[in-house]
Amino acid sequence: MTETTRSLAPEPLLLADLSSPETQDLLPRIELVLVPVGAHEQHGPNIAVSTDTISADALCRAAAALVGLAVAVAPAIPWGVSWHHLRFAGTIPLRQSTLIAVLEDIVGSLYGHGLRRFLVVNGHGGNNAAITTAVEQIKHDMGVPLIASVFGYALIAEQAKMLLPPEAIGHGGGDEAAVVMAVEPHRAKPSAFAAPRLTGLQVETAALLRAYGGTLARRYDEVTHNGATGDATSASAEIGRQILDGAARRLAEIIAVVLREADAADESLAGMNGERH
Amino acid sequence: MTETTRSLAPEPLLLADLSSPETQDLLPRIELVLVPVGAHEQHGPNIAVSTDTISADALCRAAAALVGLAVAVAPAIPWGVSWHHLRFAGTIPLRQSTLIAVLEDIVGSLYGHGLRRFLVVNGHGGNNAAITTAVEQIKHDMGVPLIASVFGYALIAEQAKMLLPPEAIGHGGGDEAAVVMAVEPHRAKPSAFAAPRLTGLQVETAALLRAYGGTLARRYDEVTHNGATGDATSASAEIGRQILDGAARRLAEIIAVVLREADAADESLAGMNGERH
Amino acid sequence: MTETTRSLAPEPLLLADLSSPETQDLLPRIELVLVPVGAHEQHGPNIAVSTDTISADALCRAAAALVGLAVAVAPAIPWGVSWHHLRFAGTIPLRQSTLIAVLEDIVGSLYGHGLRRFLVVNGHGGNNAAITTAVEQIKHDMGVPLIASVFGYALIAEQAKMLLPPEAIGHGGGDEAAVVMAVEPHRAKPSAFAAPRLTGLQVETAALLRAYGGTLARRYDEVTHNGATGDATSASAEIGRQILDGAARRLAEIIAVVLREADAADESLAGMNGERH
Amino acid sequence: MTETTRSLAPEPLLLADLSSPETQDLLPRIELVLVPVGAHEQHGPNIAVSTDTISADALCRAAAALVGLAVAVAPAIPWGVSWHHLRFAGTIPLRQSTLIAVLEDIVGSLYGHGLRRFLVVNGHGGNNAAITTAVEQIKHDMGVPLIASVFGYALIAEQAKMLLPPEAIGHGGGDEAAVVMAVEPHRAKPSAFAAPRLTGLQVETAALLRAYGGTLARRYDEVTHNGATGDATSASAEIGRQILDGAARRLAEIIAVVLREADAADESLAGMNGERH
Amino acid sequence: MTETTRSLAPEPLLLADLSSPETQDLLPRIELVLVPVGAHEQHGPNIAVSTDTISADALCRAAAALVGLAVAVAPAIPWGVSWHHLRFAGTIPLRQSTLIAVLEDIVGSLYGHGLRRFLVVNGHGGNNAAITTAVEQIKHDMGVPLIASVFGYALIAEQAKMLLPPEAIGHGGGDEAAVVMAVEPHRAKPSAFAAPRLTGLQVETAALLRAYGGTLARRYDEVTHNGATGDATSASAEIGRQILDGAARRLAEIIAVVLREADAADESLAGMNGERH
Amino acid sequence: MTETTRSLAPEPLLLADLSSPETQDLLPRIELVLVPVGAHEQHGPNIAVSTDTISADALCRAAAALVGLAVAVAPAIPWGVSWHHLRFAGTIPLRQSTLIAVLEDIVGSLYGHGLRRFLVVNGHGGNNAAITTAVEQIKHDMGVPLIASVFGYALIAEQAKMLLPPEAIGHGGGDEAAVVMAVEPHRAKPSAFAAPRLTGLQVETAALLRAYGGTLARRYDEVTHNGATGDATSASAEIGRQILDGAARRLAEIIAVVLREADAADESLAGMNGERH
């Protein structure tokens, strides 16, 4: 593999753009496939139900454009594990088993085409357990050489904390609203921007269990009356562009580490095999 | 329900555009949800693997724009049942059980939000059996009042046959290429447009079994060497626009029949119940 | 394979008639296995719930008798996908997943014994989607060389249309009643023969969706008050014998095409492999 | 319920013989449904692979004819759990999960039609565990008032031991061959009748584990070289008729006990409820 | 394999006691793994819900201690198939499919580590069908050379019948209470020891069906008012020790037969293979 | 509920110790059930494969003893999700779906008996995703009022970091070894205590992905040559007792918060309902 395969490219490589012969030609140059996973779930009055899909997909595209042809982007999974938001209109959740099956089907077929490294980029916290389960099952059952996940929202929140007041950070908050305003402006609802209306219930329980690696299973209407936990009123498209730009650069750095260390691991394994023979 | 809810609207109503409170407000006016189902599968050298998703989604949006706020469009399912194309690079199929699970999750949650009528608009022939299974299971298990499917490609082919030579009609052919050129031009590959290279094997078998309501399970490489069965060389964006326009008008007419007869069936049922009491 | 293996035989080859050593001896001569799939569902007042099993099984036996030892008949599956008839007494449906599992088990084991070509002969329209799903899964998962299906009722209806008035054709109608009278006379109920009592609801919807390759999921009591859509009053055993005889001859012709083209496909593949070596 | 509903009848009541309205009329009189379960598995050189289906079905019909209209017979399940016979040609096994699903579908739908008591009559020992699992799941999940099973072969063997030498008793032996000769003579192969050729391996292990309520999972080719464990040479149709007659009378006696005690249990429960009010 | 590997050992070999390298070292010496399966279900007023787990585990440990390092004991499965006891407080049942999955996971992984022979020792009658299904599926799907089961309670009851009056034998009776008193005295409740309070319903039905290899699916509250069918009042720890000692000796004898005959079967197979080459 | 139900008790309340009537009597006093989940997986040369089960179970017992009769402990699940340790001898993993099923069965039945609040205490990091999935599915599907999880090892590591050098903390390290020495001394192997032998591969990748809420799916032999990542040489039983004592006190504090806030949430909900009426 030569350095040129990781050169900068202005446009991301999207699998959905390619014909089959084009895919065939590019396969040897693709070192990593990003699989964005979103959600179709309520985000309070501030932003559309497609928010997490927008942010995961935009983050993958931006990072892939930075890295170049070595990284391809699969079509985003436009729903996620959102059972806890079902009492708010518009939420379309997948069962955990359905999301796992979709990921198995996507990665399994691309692996069959010869691709070897996969990074699931997740836009919705509720997906984390199902995605972890899926990547571990895929690793064990299919023997895929590299399969990993990253919580894309953590990358966005990291940037947002430098650009927005603390109360803006949260579900349906200013961090997410800014990204939507930057990418799909008609899916942000600035005239309805509002602060969250929290129930205040079981706050210490949830924090304690999370601090000790656990979870309190709750419906979101047990958490917030208006569906949001962040305040969107400080969001702007410009801030959204800065968030996305910073998060994409960080993701590109992570990808560089992933590929470099995976190459090293492959060489280490080949070396061990070489010694044996 | 008043006629005004079915007035013309310039833009289709997309569920993904709405916030949760917006969805809540519109729920009483939505009489039907269109669920586009596509595929991510090889279409020969002519067009991108996303072709069937593009056409199903474009058809739903165009028809929904014609019908107005009474009809909403769910996010397209961007993969389908494409196991038979797996030997062509780039194909990402879902197992039949996965597609059925996704449809159950989508319709089940929207039904929970109060929506009552659903039309699956399918862009890929390979999906038909799984979709039929899904809509029947949803009808039986959930008691959804109206759930139906239509093969969107049949609507497109009907138009294309009036605008293109017979050899253009087929998988990866001029009919599909024209639609892609009209909607997502960068996903058509005119410089690679080619005629199909059929194997000529088991042609009579497949035709006979199809004529008598059956099927011959075949991988697509047993059918065609280059992945296409239609000739794309006569396609153009202008023809694509005409195909899509005609097909959307026809779909809007079908929707009108579906809604009118469903109203009548509801009244008939209410009448029978009324008589009893 | 010699022509004599396809000579006429007075009796069909039934797998259920054979001992294990007899099966072992015949295996090299069996080129195709017919798998009849029926239903156990209401057919109005005219005929027994076993009608579709009777017709699928009788059709397979008659065609196999015409073709000779090259074609064996598996035991009929005596139930099908009949959830929509459940409000009529006596219907015993399988879930779609159950029917698929049964077909996988039957074909999978026979494939393990060395048989290579399978034709599912389906007597009940409600089974078509599950059977299509099953044959495609079997093709993909097991690599069975030839697995296909035909809708046996389409063969019967083709004949019946030439022998009976149009209103006789339909569920529980004269076409089906005639076949039952010919094969299992005590399962026809001529003293109860009646015309269908249709609800008249959603007729255009169902026809339109079917015309465009789709389906309207409906319970059968939404279609007809007495469970039938065809008029049985013109049926007779003699007409049944003519229907069955014509349909079996047509099925035998189809089988001849299937086997001839499958042989050609095998030779073509062998030729391609030969060239390579 | 009057005594006349349990009067003798020359013909058994078969669900497959009835139209839907006939079923509707008879439903109040049917106190018990017999569900015969067979197998499609090798029985050595002596008899056809359908032996266990023949014997279970014949036993149900004969017992139902003795008991009268209070007992109906469902269509026989013509395959069973026979994975251990797969190395002998012709065996078609169901997975355990498939057999359980079929039983759930059959009993679940008949329970939905209003039937309340079910007795699975099993012709094949390999089915016992799956049937026990099925009847317990059906009892627990559906709340069916009475669901039970009996091993029909145990009834046959009980008679056979009085009519045949000890070495005749066993898989593919004289007891089973005699029943086949009596019911479906062309499925017995007297010219091939032979003694079993046992491997003699693990005999004490199997016997000890069975004596202490356990099982040794073995393929049948680990047990016998020719697929049989009983000697068929002493079988005759006349003995088969006597076996079947005796077994059917015993089954009818068991059914009488089942129904009498079930009535008593219902009354006891009603009494307890009555006291409370 | 030498005789010394089967020498007496004072302590049983428990897999849970070992580190991974210790396991690695012992693997070549382990000829059989015992897998105890218990239950967590009501046993009337007399003994704790963990009774069947206690007895299966104690029996395995005692027998393994007698046999020596050739036999290892896996961690006990502390629940079983107890749906029928759910109306009595404290019962925690597994679904049959869950128990089967647990057994597949345990045996499958140990087989992957190189172990080849497995004996499931079952403490609860309600588990027998699920365990039989599991061991047959494991044999067929994984090809495990030896997988078998024994009903440990049958071994216990055999001893108890020699030491206790007949009315003591039964669910929650003196036989089980004695074993609990011997092993986990605080889980016996002598101050609450009582005779069973049977309903007397369907007694002949249950006995008849059992005598003919079948089963009557019943909830346990249909059988007994206080949850027990045996009388615990004659139980003592001393009798429990005698029961356990006798049962363990019998199990050790069975294990000796199992291993001796399995060795012979392996040699026989090797001989056949040797002849062929 | 009175304060006395939460008084100190010297012994923990174990469900396995109780008879059914004892359980029935205690049900109204039990406010929370702890469900320990462990693993049966390699922990390097230092400690037995049962380490995580020991620590989860000991932690639950110690905390329950501190809290009193308001908290009951279910039998520990003695295996977990350990596919990544399979190349080290002795590991017995459950599939994720099996662990989820076991948790559903346990919590579902206890909920059926009237218990309302459940805390899964997990001893093994590999279980976290499956447990999160399970508790969310149980919350959504069964409507259990309170179901949550905590990673018990996080509680142990928190204490251990104050008592042991940094290099002792890790898989199979001094923290875990100390706890085993305190609880089940024969399952620690001090003569084999060793430092970990890490591969050094993909260290930055794993850390980065973890820092951003993701995961790198890896087999453990890709991480460490001897199966451990912590150094056990500084462990002692006394330190183990201190770790366990501190962790149990912290868990008891968490439980107090969980119960207090759950009471408040119930009152809040009751208040809202009261206002409506």
mmCIF file with all atom_site columns, N, CA and C in Angstrom, chain B residues 200-209 216, chain C residues 1-3 5-6 31-32 67 70-71 117 119 146 250-269:
data_model
loop_
_atom_site.group_PDB
_atom_site.id
_atom_site.type_symbol
_atom_site.label_atom_id
_atom_site.label_alt_id
_atom_site.label_comp_id
_atom_site.label_asym_id
_atom_site.label_entity_id
_atom_site.label_seq_id
_atom_site.pdbx_PDB_ins_code
_atom_site.Cartn_x
_atom_site.Cartn_y
_atom_site.Cartn_z
_atom_site.occupancy
_atom_site.B_iso_or_equiv
_atom_site.pdbx_formal_charge
_atom_site.auth_seq_id
_atom_site.auth_comp_id
_atom_site.auth_asym_id
_atom_site.auth_atom_id
_atom_site.pdbx_PDB_model_num
ATOM 1   N N  . GLY B 1 200 ? -27.928 -16.448 -21.986 1.00 0.00 ? 200 GLY B N  1
ATOM 2   C CA . GLY B 1 200 ? -28.825 -17.240 -22.814 1.00 0.00 ? 200 GLY B CA 1
ATOM 3   C C  . GLY B 1 200 ? -29.244 -18.564 -22.204 1.00 0.00 ? 200 GLY B C  1
ATOM 4   N N  . LEU B 1 201 ? -28.863 -18.787 -20.962 1.00 0.00 ? 201 LEU B N  1
ATOM 5   C CA . LEU B 1 201 ? -29.172 -20.069 -20.325 1.00 0.00 ? 201 LEU B CA 1
ATOM 6   C C  . LEU B 1 201 ? -30.531 -20.040 -19.621 1.00 0.00 ? 201 LEU B C  1
ATOM 7   N N  . GLN B 1 202 ? -31.251 -21.153 -19.672 1.00 0.00 ? 202 GLN B N  1
ATOM 8   C CA . GLN B 1 202 ? -32.498 -21.372 -18.919 1.00 0.00 ? 202 GLN B CA 1
ATOM 9   C C  . GLN B 1 202 ? -33.537 -20.278 -19.169 1.00 0.00 ? 202 GLN B C  1
ATOM 10  N N  . VAL B 1 203 ? -33.521 -19.720 -20.359 1.00 0.00 ? 203 VAL B N  1
ATOM 11  C CA . VAL B 1 203 ? -34.436 -18.618 -20.676 1.00 0.00 ? 203 VAL B CA 1
ATOM 12  C C  . VAL B 1 203 ? -35.886 -19.096 -20.698 1.00 0.00 ? 203 VAL B C  1
ATOM 13  N N  . GLU B 1 204 ? -36.107 -20.229 -21.349 1.00 0.00 ? 204 GLU B N  1
ATOM 14  C CA . GLU B 1 204 ? -37.482 -20.722 -21.472 1.00 0.00 ? 204 GLU B CA 1
ATOM 15  C C  . GLU B 1 204 ? -37.992 -21.189 -20.099 1.00 0.00 ? 204 GLU B C  1
ATOM 16  N N  . THR B 1 205 ? -37.109 -21.844 -19.353 1.00 0.00 ? 205 THR B N  1
ATOM 17  C CA . THR B 1 205 ? -37.482 -22.279 -17.996 1.00 0.00 ? 205 THR B CA 1
ATOM 18  C C  . THR B 1 205 ? -37.973 -21.101 -17.157 1.00 0.00 ? 205 THR B C  1
ATOM 19  N N  . ALA B 1 206 ? -37.157 -20.058 -17.118 1.00 0.00 ? 206 ALA B N  1
ATOM 20  C CA . ALA B 1 206 ? -37.512 -18.904 -16.289 1.00 0.00 ? 206 ALA B CA 1
ATOM 21  C C  . ALA B 1 206 ? -38.824 -18.285 -16.762 1.00 0.00 ? 206 ALA B C  1
ATOM 22  N N  . ALA B 1 207 ? -38.995 -18.177 -18.070 1.00 0.00 ? 207 ALA B N  1
ATOM 23  C CA . ALA B 1 207 ? -40.208 -17.548 -18.603 1.00 0.00 ? 207 ALA B CA 1
ATOM 24  C C  . ALA B 1 207 ? -41.438 -18.402 -18.303 1.00 0.00 ? 207 ALA B C  1
ATOM 25  N N  . LEU B 1 208 ? -41.303 -19.707 -18.476 1.00 0.00 ? 208 LEU B N  1
ATOM 26  C CA . LEU B 1 208 ? -42.437 -20.605 -18.236 1.00 0.00 ? 208 LEU B CA 1
ATOM 27  C C  . LEU B 1 208 ? -42.859 -20.582 -16.766 1.00 0.00 ? 208 LEU B C  1
ATOM 28  N N  . LEU B 1 209 ? -41.874 -20.694 -15.888 1.00 0.00 ? 209 LEU B N  1
ATOM 29  C CA . LEU B 1 209 ? -42.218 -20.726 -14.456 1.00 0.00 ? 209 LEU B CA 1
ATOM 30  C C  . LEU B 1 209 ? -42.836 -19.402 -14.036 1.00 0.00 ? 209 LEU B C  1
ATOM 31  N N  . LEU B 1 216 ? -37.681 -19.319 -10.791 1.00 0.00 ? 216 LEU B N  1
ATOM 32  C CA . LEU B 1 216 ? -36.452 -20.108 -10.848 1.00 0.00 ? 216 LEU B CA 1
ATOM 33  C C  . LEU B 1 216 ? -35.410 -19.340 -10.046 1.00 0.00 ? 216 LEU B C  1
ATOM 34  N N  . MET C 1 1   ? -27.127 -39.771 -18.650 1.00 0.00 ? 1   MET C N  1
ATOM 35  C CA . MET C 1 1   ? -28.582 -39.984 -18.500 1.00 0.00 ? 1   MET C CA 1
ATOM 36  C C  . MET C 1 1   ? -29.199 -40.393 -19.834 1.00 0.00 ? 1   MET C C  1
ATOM 37  N N  . THR C 1 2   ? -29.926 -41.484 -19.843 1.00 0.00 ? 2   THR C N  1
ATOM 38  C CA . THR C 1 2   ? -30.490 -41.998 -21.107 1.00 0.00 ? 2   THR C CA 1
ATOM 39  C C  . THR C 1 2   ? -31.958 -41.617 -21.230 1.00 0.00 ? 2   THR C C  1
ATOM 40  N N  . GLU C 1 3   ? -32.448 -41.658 -22.455 1.00 0.00 ? 3   GLU C N  1
ATOM 41  C CA . GLU C 1 3   ? -33.847 -41.300 -22.693 1.00 0.00 ? 3   GLU C CA 1
ATOM 42  C C  . GLU C 1 3   ? -34.799 -42.228 -21.946 1.00 0.00 ? 3   GLU C C  1
ATOM 43  N N  . THR C 1 5   ? -34.848 -43.266 -19.104 1.00 0.00 ? 5   THR C N  1
ATOM 44  C CA . THR C 1 5   ? -35.229 -42.860 -17.749 1.00 0.00 ? 5   THR C CA 1
ATOM 45  C C  . THR C 1 5   ? -36.409 -41.902 -17.787 1.00 0.00 ? 5   THR C C  1
ATOM 46  N N  . ARG C 1 6   ? -36.686 -41.339 -18.949 1.00 0.00 ? 6   ARG C N  1
ATOM 47  C CA . ARG C 1 6   ? -37.838 -40.436 -19.030 1.00 0.00 ? 6   ARG C CA 1
ATOM 48  C C  . ARG C 1 6   ? -39.025 -41.071 -19.744 1.00 0.00 ? 6   ARG C C  1
ATOM 49  N N  . GLU C 1 31  ? -33.974 -37.356 -11.566 1.00 0.00 ? 31  GLU C N  1
ATOM 50  C CA . GLU C 1 31  ? -33.432 -36.079 -12.036 1.00 0.00 ? 31  GLU C CA 1
ATOM 51  C C  . GLU C 1 31  ? -34.125 -34.877 -11.401 1.00 0.00 ? 31  GLU C C  1
ATOM 52  N N  . LEU C 1 32  ? -35.293 -35.117 -10.852 1.00 0.00 ? 32  LEU C N  1
ATOM 53  C CA . LEU C 1 32  ? -36.067 -33.994 -10.311 1.00 0.00 ? 32  LEU C CA 1
ATOM 54  C C  . LEU C 1 32  ? -36.989 -34.512 -9.215  1.00 0.00 ? 32  LEU C C  1
ATOM 55  N N  . VAL C 1 67  ? -44.092 -38.504 -16.788 1.00 0.00 ? 67  VAL C N  1
ATOM 56  C CA . VAL C 1 67  ? -42.663 -38.329 -17.074 1.00 0.00 ? 67  VAL C CA 1
ATOM 57  C C  . VAL C 1 67  ? -41.877 -39.606 -16.797 1.00 0.00 ? 67  VAL C C  1
ATOM 58  N N  . ALA C 1 70  ? -37.689 -40.550 -13.853 1.00 0.00 ? 70  ALA C N  1
ATOM 59  C CA . ALA C 1 70  ? -36.787 -39.404 -13.673 1.00 0.00 ? 70  ALA C CA 1
ATOM 60  C C  . ALA C 1 70  ? -37.337 -38.410 -12.670 1.00 0.00 ? 70  ALA C C  1
ATOM 61  N N  . VAL C 1 71  ? -38.619 -38.506 -12.372 1.00 0.00 ? 71  VAL C N  1
ATOM 62  C CA . VAL C 1 71  ? -39.250 -37.523 -11.481 1.00 0.00 ? 71  VAL C CA 1
ATOM 63  C C  . VAL C 1 71  ? -39.883 -38.236 -10.296 1.00 0.00 ? 71  VAL C C  1
ATOM 64  N N  . ARG C 1 117 ? -32.073 -31.456 -8.121  1.00 0.00 ? 117 ARG C N  1
ATOM 65  C CA . ARG C 1 117 ? -33.033 -30.548 -8.752  1.00 0.00 ? 117 ARG C CA 1
ATOM 66  C C  . ARG C 1 117 ? -34.395 -30.705 -8.095  1.00 0.00 ? 117 ARG C C  1
ATOM 67  N N  . LEU C 1 119 ? -38.493 -29.006 -7.732  1.00 0.00 ? 119 LEU C N  1
ATOM 68  C CA . LEU C 1 119 ? -39.554 -28.104 -8.188  1.00 0.00 ? 119 LEU C CA 1
ATOM 69  C C  . LEU C 1 119 ? -40.692 -28.149 -7.163  1.00 0.00 ? 119 LEU C C  1
ATOM 70  N N  . LEU C 1 146 ? -30.462 -26.666 -8.720  1.00 0.00 ? 146 LEU C N  1
ATOM 71  C CA . LEU C 1 146 ? -31.704 -26.173 -9.324  1.00 0.00 ? 146 LEU C CA 1
ATOM 72  C C  . LEU C 1 146 ? -32.839 -26.262 -8.319  1.00 0.00 ? 146 LEU C C  1
ATOM 73  N N  . ARG C 1 250 ? -49.391 -30.233 -19.217 1.00 0.00 ? 250 ARG C N  1
ATOM 74  C CA . ARG C 1 250 ? -48.646 -28.972 -19.291 1.00 0.00 ? 250 ARG C CA 1
ATOM 75  C C  . ARG C 1 250 ? -47.476 -28.989 -18.315 1.00 0.00 ? 250 ARG C C  1
ATOM 76  N N  . LEU C 1 251 ? -47.706 -29.502 -17.116 1.00 0.00 ? 251 LEU C N  1
ATOM 77  C CA . LEU C 1 251 ? -46.617 -29.563 -16.143 1.00 0.00 ? 251 LEU C CA 1
ATOM 78  C C  . LEU C 1 251 ? -45.502 -30.490 -16.632 1.00 0.00 ? 251 LEU C C  1
ATOM 79  N N  . ALA C 1 252 ? -45.903 -31.597 -17.273 1.00 0.00 ? 252 ALA C N  1
ATOM 80  C CA . ALA C 1 252 ? -44.881 -32.512 -17.809 1.00 0.00 ? 252 ALA C CA 1
ATOM 81  C C  . ALA C 1 252 ? -44.050 -31.806 -18.888 1.00 0.00 ? 252 ALA C C  1
ATOM 82  N N  . GLU C 1 253 ? -44.714 -30.983 -19.703 1.00 0.00 ? 253 GLU C N  1
ATOM 83  C CA . GLU C 1 253 ? -43.967 -30.220 -20.724 1.00 0.00 ? 253 GLU C CA 1
ATOM 84  C C  . GLU C 1 253 ? -42.992 -29.234 -20.066 1.00 0.00 ? 253 GLU C C  1
ATOM 85  N N  . ILE C 1 254 ? -43.472 -28.580 -19.038 1.00 0.00 ? 254 ILE C N  1
ATOM 86  C CA . ILE C 1 254 ? -42.594 -27.637 -18.314 1.00 0.00 ? 254 ILE C CA 1
ATOM 87  C C  . ILE C 1 254 ? -41.401 -28.383 -17.730 1.00 0.00 ? 254 ILE C C  1
ATOM 88  N N  . ILE C 1 255 ? -41.671 -29.531 -17.125 1.00 0.00 ? 255 ILE C N  1
ATOM 89  C CA . ILE C 1 255 ? -40.579 -30.324 -16.536 1.00 0.00 ? 255 ILE C CA 1
ATOM 90  C C  . ILE C 1 255 ? -39.557 -30.696 -17.603 1.00 0.00 ? 255 ILE C C  1
ATOM 91  N N  . ALA C 1 256 ? -40.046 -31.051 -18.786 1.00 0.00 ? 256 ALA C N  1
ATOM 92  C CA . ALA C 1 256 ? -39.119 -31.395 -19.864 1.00 0.00 ? 256 ALA C CA 1
ATOM 93  C C  . ALA C 1 256 ? -38.220 -30.208 -20.199 1.00 0.00 ? 256 ALA C C  1
ATOM 94  N N  . VAL C 1 257 ? -38.801 -29.024 -20.258 1.00 0.00 ? 257 VAL C N  1
ATOM 95  C CA . VAL C 1 257 ? -37.999 -27.808 -20.522 1.00 0.00 ? 257 VAL C CA 1
ATOM 96  C C  . VAL C 1 257 ? -37.000 -27.590 -19.388 1.00 0.00 ? 257 VAL C C  1
ATOM 97  N N  . VAL C 1 258 ? -37.491 -27.686 -18.161 1.00 0.00 ? 258 VAL C N  1
ATOM 98  C CA . VAL C 1 258 ? -36.616 -27.459 -17.004 1.00 0.00 ? 258 VAL C CA 1
ATOM 99  C C  . VAL C 1 258 ? -35.407 -28.384 -17.063 1.00 0.00 ? 258 VAL C C  1
ATOM 100 N N  . LEU C 1 259 ? -35.655 -29.680 -17.318 1.00 0.00 ? 259 LEU C N  1
ATOM 101 C CA . LEU C 1 259 ? -34.551 -30.649 -17.311 1.00 0.00 ? 259 LEU C CA 1
ATOM 102 C C  . LEU C 1 259 ? -33.625 -30.432 -18.508 1.00 0.00 ? 259 LEU C C  1
ATOM 103 N N  . ARG C 1 260 ? -34.198 -30.161 -19.677 1.00 0.00 ? 260 ARG C N  1
ATOM 104 C CA . ARG C 1 260 ? -33.370 -29.970 -20.873 1.00 0.00 ? 260 ARG C CA 1
ATOM 105 C C  . ARG C 1 260 ? -32.463 -28.757 -20.698 1.00 0.00 ? 260 ARG C C  1
ATOM 106 N N  . GLU C 1 261 ? -33.057 -27.645 -20.232 1.00 0.00 ? 261 GLU C N  1
ATOM 107 C CA . GLU C 1 261 ? -32.240 -26.433 -20.076 1.00 0.00 ? 261 GLU C CA 1
ATOM 108 C C  . GLU C 1 261 ? -31.250 -26.551 -18.916 1.00 0.00 ? 261 GLU C C  1
ATOM 109 N N  . ALA C 1 262 ? -31.620 -27.305 -17.906 1.00 0.00 ? 262 ALA C N  1
ATOM 110 C CA . ALA C 1 262 ? -30.673 -27.498 -16.796 1.00 0.00 ? 262 ALA C CA 1
ATOM 111 C C  . ALA C 1 262 ? -29.483 -28.336 -17.256 1.00 0.00 ? 262 ALA C C  1
ATOM 112 N N  . ASP C 1 263 ? -29.760 -29.362 -18.061 1.00 0.00 ? 263 ASP C N  1
ATOM 113 C CA . ASP C 1 263 ? -28.656 -30.138 -18.640 1.00 0.00 ? 263 ASP C CA 1
ATOM 114 C C  . ASP C 1 263 ? -27.748 -29.223 -19.467 1.00 0.00 ? 263 ASP C C  1
ATOM 115 N N  . ALA C 1 264 ? -28.365 -28.377 -20.290 1.00 0.00 ? 264 ALA C N  1
ATOM 116 C CA . ALA C 1 264 ? -27.582 -27.466 -21.139 1.00 0.00 ? 264 ALA C CA 1
ATOM 117 C C  . ALA C 1 264 ? -26.747 -26.517 -20.293 1.00 0.00 ? 264 ALA C C  1
ATOM 118 N N  . ALA C 1 265 ? -27.347 -26.002 -19.222 1.00 0.00 ? 265 ALA C N  1
ATOM 119 C CA . ALA C 1 265 ? -26.604 -25.086 -18.345 1.00 0.00 ? 265 ALA C CA 1
ATOM 120 C C  . ALA C 1 265 ? -25.429 -25.805 -17.701 1.00 0.00 ? 265 ALA C C  1
ATOM 121 N N  . ASP C 1 266 ? -25.643 -27.043 -17.281 1.00 0.00 ? 266 ASP C N  1
ATOM 122 C CA . ASP C 1 266 ? -24.546 -27.814 -16.676 1.00 0.00 ? 266 ASP C CA 1
ATOM 123 C C  . ASP C 1 266 ? -23.425 -28.019 -17.683 1.00 0.00 ? 266 ASP C C  1
ATOM 124 N N  . GLU C 1 267 ? -23.808 -28.361 -18.923 1.00 0.00 ? 267 GLU C N  1
ATOM 125 C CA . GLU C 1 267 ? -22.792 -28.565 -19.958 1.00 0.00 ? 267 GLU C CA 1
ATOM 126 C C  . GLU C 1 267 ? -22.046 -27.267 -20.247 1.00 0.00 ? 267 GLU C C  1
ATOM 127 N N  . SER C 1 268 ? -22.787 -26.173 -20.285 1.00 0.00 ? 268 SER C N  1
ATOM 128 C CA . SER C 1 268 ? -22.158 -24.875 -20.545 1.00 0.00 ? 268 SER C CA 1
ATOM 129 C C  . SER C 1 268 ? -21.133 -24.569 -19.462 1.00 0.00 ? 268 SER C C  1
ATOM 130 N N  . LEU C 1 269 ? -21.525 -24.808 -18.227 1.00 0.00 ? 269 LEU C N  1
ATOM 131 C CA . LEU C 1 269 ? -20.618 -24.558 -17.104 1.00 0.00 ? 269 LEU C CA 1
ATOM 132 C C  . LEU C 1 269 ? -19.402 -25.489 -17.181 1.00 0.00 ? 269 LEU C C  1
#
